[in-house]
Every structure is written in structure tokens, then in C-alpha cells.
Coordinates of C-alpha atoms in Angstrom, one line a residue:
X1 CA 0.0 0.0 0.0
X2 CA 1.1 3.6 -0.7
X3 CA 1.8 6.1 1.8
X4 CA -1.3 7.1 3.7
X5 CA -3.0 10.6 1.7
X6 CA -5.3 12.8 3.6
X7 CA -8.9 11.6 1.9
X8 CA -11.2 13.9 1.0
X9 CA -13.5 12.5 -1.1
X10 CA -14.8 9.3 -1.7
X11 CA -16.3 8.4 -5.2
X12 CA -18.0 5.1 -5.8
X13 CA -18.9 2.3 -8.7
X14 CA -22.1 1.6 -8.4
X15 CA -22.9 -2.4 -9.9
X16 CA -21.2 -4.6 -7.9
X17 CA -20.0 -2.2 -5.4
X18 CA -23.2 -0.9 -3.7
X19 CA -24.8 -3.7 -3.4
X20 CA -23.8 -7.4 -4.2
X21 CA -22.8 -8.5 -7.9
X22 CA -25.0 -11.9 -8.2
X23 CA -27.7 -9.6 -8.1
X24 CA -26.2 -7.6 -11.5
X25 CA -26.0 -11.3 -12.7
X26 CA -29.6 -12.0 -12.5
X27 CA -31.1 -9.3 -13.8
X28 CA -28.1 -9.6 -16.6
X29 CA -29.3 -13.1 -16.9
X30 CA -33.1 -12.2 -17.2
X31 CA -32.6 -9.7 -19.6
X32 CA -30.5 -11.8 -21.8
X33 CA -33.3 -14.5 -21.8
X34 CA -35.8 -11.6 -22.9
X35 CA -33.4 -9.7 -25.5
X36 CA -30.7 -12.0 -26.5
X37 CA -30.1 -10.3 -29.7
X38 CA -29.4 -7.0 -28.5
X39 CA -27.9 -8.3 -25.3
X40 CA -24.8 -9.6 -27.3
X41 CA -24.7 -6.6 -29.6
X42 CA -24.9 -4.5 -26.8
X43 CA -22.2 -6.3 -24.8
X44 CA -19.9 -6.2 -28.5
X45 CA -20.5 -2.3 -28.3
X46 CA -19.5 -1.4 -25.3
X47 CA -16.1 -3.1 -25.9
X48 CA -15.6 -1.2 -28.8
X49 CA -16.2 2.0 -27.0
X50 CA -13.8 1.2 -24.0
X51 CA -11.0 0.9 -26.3
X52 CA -12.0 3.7 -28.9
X53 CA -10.6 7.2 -27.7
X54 CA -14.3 8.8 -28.5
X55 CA -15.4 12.1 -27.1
X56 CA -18.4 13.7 -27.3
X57 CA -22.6 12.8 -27.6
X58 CA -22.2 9.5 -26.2
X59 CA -25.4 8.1 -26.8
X60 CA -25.6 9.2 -30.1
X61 CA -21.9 7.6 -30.8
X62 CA -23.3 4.0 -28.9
X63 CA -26.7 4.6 -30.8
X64 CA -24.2 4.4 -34.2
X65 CA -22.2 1.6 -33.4
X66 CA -25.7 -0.3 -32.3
X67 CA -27.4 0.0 -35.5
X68 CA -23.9 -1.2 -37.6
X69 CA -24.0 -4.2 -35.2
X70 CA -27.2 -5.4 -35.5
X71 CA -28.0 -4.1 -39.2
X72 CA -30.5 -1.7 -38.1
X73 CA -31.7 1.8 -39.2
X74 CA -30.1 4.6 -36.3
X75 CA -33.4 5.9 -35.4
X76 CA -34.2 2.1 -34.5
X77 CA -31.2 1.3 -32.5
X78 CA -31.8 4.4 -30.4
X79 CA -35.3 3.5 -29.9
X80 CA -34.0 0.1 -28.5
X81 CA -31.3 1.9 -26.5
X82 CA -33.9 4.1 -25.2
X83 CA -36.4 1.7 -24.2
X84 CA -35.0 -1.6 -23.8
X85 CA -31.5 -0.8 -21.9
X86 CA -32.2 3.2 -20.2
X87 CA -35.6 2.2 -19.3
X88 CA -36.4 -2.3 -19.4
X89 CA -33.5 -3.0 -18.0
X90 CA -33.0 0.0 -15.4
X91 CA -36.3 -0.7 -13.7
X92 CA -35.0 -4.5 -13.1
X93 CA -33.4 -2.5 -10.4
X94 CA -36.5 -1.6 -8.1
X95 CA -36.1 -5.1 -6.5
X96 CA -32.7 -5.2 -5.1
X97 CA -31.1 -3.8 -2.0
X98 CA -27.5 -2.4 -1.0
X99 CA -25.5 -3.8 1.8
X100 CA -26.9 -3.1 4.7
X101 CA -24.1 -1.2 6.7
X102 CA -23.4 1.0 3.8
X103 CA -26.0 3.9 4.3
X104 CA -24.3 3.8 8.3
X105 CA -20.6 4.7 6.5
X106 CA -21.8 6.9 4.2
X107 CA -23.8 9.0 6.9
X108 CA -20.6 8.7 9.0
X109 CA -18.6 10.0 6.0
X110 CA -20.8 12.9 5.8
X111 CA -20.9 13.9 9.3
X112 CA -16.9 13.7 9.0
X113 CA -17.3 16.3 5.6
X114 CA -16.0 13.8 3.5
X115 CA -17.4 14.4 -0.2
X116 CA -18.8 11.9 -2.3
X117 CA -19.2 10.6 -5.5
X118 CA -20.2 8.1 -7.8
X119 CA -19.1 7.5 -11.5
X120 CA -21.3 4.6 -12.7
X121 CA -21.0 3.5 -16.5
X122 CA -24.9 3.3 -16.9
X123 CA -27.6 6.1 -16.0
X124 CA -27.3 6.0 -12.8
X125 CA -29.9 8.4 -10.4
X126 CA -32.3 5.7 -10.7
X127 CA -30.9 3.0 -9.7
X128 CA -29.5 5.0 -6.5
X129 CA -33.2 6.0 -6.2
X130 CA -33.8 2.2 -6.2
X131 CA -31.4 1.4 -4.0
X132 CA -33.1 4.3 -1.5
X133 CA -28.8 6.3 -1.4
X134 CA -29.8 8.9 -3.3
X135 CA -29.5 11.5 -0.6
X136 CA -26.0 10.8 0.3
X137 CA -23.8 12.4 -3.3
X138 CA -22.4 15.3 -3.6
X139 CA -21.8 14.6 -7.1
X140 CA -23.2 11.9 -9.2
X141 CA -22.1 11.1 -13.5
X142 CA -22.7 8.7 -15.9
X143 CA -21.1 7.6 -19.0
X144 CA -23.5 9.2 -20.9
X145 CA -22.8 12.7 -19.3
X146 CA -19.0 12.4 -19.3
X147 CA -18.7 10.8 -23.0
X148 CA -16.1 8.3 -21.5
X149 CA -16.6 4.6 -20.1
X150 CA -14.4 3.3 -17.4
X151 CA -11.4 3.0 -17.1
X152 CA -10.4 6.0 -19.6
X153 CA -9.1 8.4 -16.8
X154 CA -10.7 11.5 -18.8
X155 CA -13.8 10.2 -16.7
X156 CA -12.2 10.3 -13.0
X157 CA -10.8 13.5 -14.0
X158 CA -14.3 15.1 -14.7
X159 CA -15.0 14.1 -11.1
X160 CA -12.6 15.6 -9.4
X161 CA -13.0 18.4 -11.1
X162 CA -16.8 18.7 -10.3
X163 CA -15.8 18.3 -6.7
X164 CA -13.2 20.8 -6.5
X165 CA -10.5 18.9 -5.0
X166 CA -7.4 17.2 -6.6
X167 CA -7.5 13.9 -7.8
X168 CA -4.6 12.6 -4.9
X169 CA -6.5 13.5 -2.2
X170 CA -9.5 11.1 -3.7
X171 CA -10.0 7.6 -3.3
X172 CA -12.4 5.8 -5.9
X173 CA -14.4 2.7 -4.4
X174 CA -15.0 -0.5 -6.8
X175 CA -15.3 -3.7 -7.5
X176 CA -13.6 -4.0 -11.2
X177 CA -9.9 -3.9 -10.6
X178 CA -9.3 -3.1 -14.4
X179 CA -12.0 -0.7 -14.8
X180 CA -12.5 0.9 -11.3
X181 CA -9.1 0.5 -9.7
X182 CA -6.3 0.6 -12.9
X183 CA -8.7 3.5 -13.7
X184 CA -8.9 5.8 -10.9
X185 CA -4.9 4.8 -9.8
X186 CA -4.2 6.2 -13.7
X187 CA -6.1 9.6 -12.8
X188 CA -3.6 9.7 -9.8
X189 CA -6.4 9.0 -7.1
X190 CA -6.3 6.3 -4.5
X191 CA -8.1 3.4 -4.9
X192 CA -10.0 1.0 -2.8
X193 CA -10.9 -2.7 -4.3
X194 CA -14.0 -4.2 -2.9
X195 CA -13.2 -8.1 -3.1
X196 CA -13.1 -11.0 -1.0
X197 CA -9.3 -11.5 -2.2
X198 CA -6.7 -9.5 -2.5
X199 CA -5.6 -9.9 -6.2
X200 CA -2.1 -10.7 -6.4
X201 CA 0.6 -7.7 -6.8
X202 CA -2.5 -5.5 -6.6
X203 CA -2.2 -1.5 -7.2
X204 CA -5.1 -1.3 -4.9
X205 CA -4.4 1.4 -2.2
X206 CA -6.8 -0.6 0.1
X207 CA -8.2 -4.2 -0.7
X208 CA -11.3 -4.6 1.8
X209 CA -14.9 -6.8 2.4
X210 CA -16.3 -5.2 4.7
X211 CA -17.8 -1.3 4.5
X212 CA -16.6 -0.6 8.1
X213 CA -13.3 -1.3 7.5
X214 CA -13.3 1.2 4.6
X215 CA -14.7 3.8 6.6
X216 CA -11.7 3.6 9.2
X217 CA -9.5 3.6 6.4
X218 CA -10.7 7.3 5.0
X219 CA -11.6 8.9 8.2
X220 CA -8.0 7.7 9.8
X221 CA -6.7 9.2 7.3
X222 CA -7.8 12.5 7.9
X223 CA -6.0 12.0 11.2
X224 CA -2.6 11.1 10.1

């Protein structure tokens, strides 16, 4: 682990990391069973996009790419987007839960003025709605408002710059070490890796499985 950094803000993943990641892979599942066409053309998209250096209207740039993929005409690909993925598969959400301590360390991170954050890769008010935390951010983006997906650091970057404080003196919370962790440490913030394990030679800041134990982690460091 690095030397300990004064934390100021915490920013958050949301799938997998607010709440547990068998329940992404059920409603993934579902959905699948319900749109398998555009499920894999979806999936084949949004690999293209992570390694493409676009900028700019990024639905109208994933609308594109959907209609090549699946031979369709634009105007029918964003109808599908717009109905079947922002809207279908977002409302899957209503049913499931976060952990149950986290609302307890985020309140405690607040009362401690520690910012936070989330950068999700999907619309994600929502599902924060869903998951009853949307009271908690000071700041809240989506892929579709910063034009990058995870784990371009252009999109960690927009985030610290909405909360005013330098990207060192932020540590980025998430279950995806190549995404969420490889991410944020190449915007120069800290990073946290929610998982069980610690992955071998990781460039995690802080490996942990338990919320609590995060929350001693930021708030000592405001003491050190």
C-alpha cells in the first residue's frame, strides 16, 4: 500500500460495489433470456467504445455503433437503447437492495465532511433511487454525461473536477480492478478494491470486504 494521503473525497462504482454482484447477474441473466439479440450486440459495443478514444454525444456515438452491429436503421437502435437498456433494464433494479451497513458509512462519511461521489458507466440516479442512497452524493455522472466509459481516466478526471478537490486527495471505491481500480490509480487517485481476495501484486491502495473497515481507512486518514 502507498503512503497514507489525507482523503477527501470518496467516489463510488455503483454495480457490484453498492450492493452485491450476483444480483447484477440476475437481472443480466433475465434480460438476456428476454433480448438475446441485443444483449450480445450491446455487450460487442461497449467493448468497442472502452477501447476507442471517442469524445463527445455518447449516446448518439453508442446509438451508431448499435445500429452497424445489429443491421439496423439509427433511429431504431436508439429506440431500443432508449427503451429496452435506459428504461427495461434499469427498472430491473427496483427489486434489489445495498449492503446493509453501507448507508451507516456513508452517513458517517458525511458527518466527518468527506465528499462523495459516484461514477457509474450506466444512468445511474435511478438506480441510486432504487437502491433508496440517493440522498447521500455530492456529485453523481454517468457515462452518458461524461462521453467516457471506465477505465479512460478523462472520466475520473471530470469528477474531481466537479468536486473541486485534486484527484490525490480522492479515493475511488470499486469492485472492477481493471476498470475501477487501474482506472482511478491512472487519474492519480487512491483506490479502494471491494473483493473477498486481494488480487495478487494489486495496485489497490486498500483491498477490503467489509464497509466498516473502509470507513476507518478514509476517516484515519484525515487523522494522520
Amino acid at each position: 500500500m502507498t503512503e497514507m494521503r489525507k482523503i477527501e473525497a470518496v467516489v463510488f462504482d455503483v454495480d457490484g460495489t453498492l450492493y452485491p454482484n450476483y444480483k447484477m447477474y440476475i437481472n443480466s441473466v433475465l434480460f438476456f433470456f428476454r433480448n438475446p439479440v441485443l444483449a450480445l450486440a450491446f455487450r460487442k459495443i461497449r467493448k468497442k467504445i472502452r477501447k476507442s478514444g471517442y469524445s463527445g454525444n455518447f449516446r448518439k456515438f453508442q446509438a451508431e455503433l448499435l445500429s452497424e452491429e445489429m443491421n439496423i436503421s439509427y433511429q431504431r437502435a436508439s429506440q431500443l437503447l432508449e427503451e429496452k437498456i435506459y428504461k427495461d433494464f434499469i427498472s430491473m433494479f427496483r427489486w434489489i437492495k445495498p449492503y446493509p451497513v453501507l448507508q451507516e458509512v456513508l452517513g458517517e462519511m458525511k458527518e466527518n465532511r468527506i465528499k462523495l461521489g459516484v461514477i457509474s458507466d450506466f444512468p445511474v440516479k435511478e438506480k441510486l433511487s432504487y437502491l433508496g442512497l440517493d440522498r447521500y452524493w455530492d456529485e453523481v455522472c454517468s457515462a452518458d454525461e461524461l462521453g467516457y466509459l471506465k477505465p479512460k481516466p478523462q472520466a475520473f478526471a471530470v469528477m474531481a473536477e466537479k468536486l473541486g478537490i485534486s484527484p490525490e486527495k480522492i479515493i475511488y471505491v470499486g469492485n472492477h480492478y481493471l476498470y475501477d481500480i487501474m482506472g482511478a490509480n491512472n487519474a492519480g487517485m487512491l483506490s479502494a478494491h471491494f473483493s473477498c481476495r486481494k488480487k495478487s501484486s494489486s495496485k489497490a491502495d486498500f483491498t477490503f470486504n467489509n464497509y466498516r473497515k473502509l470507513r476507518n481507512f478514509v476517516l484515519g486518514s484525515s487523522k494522520s
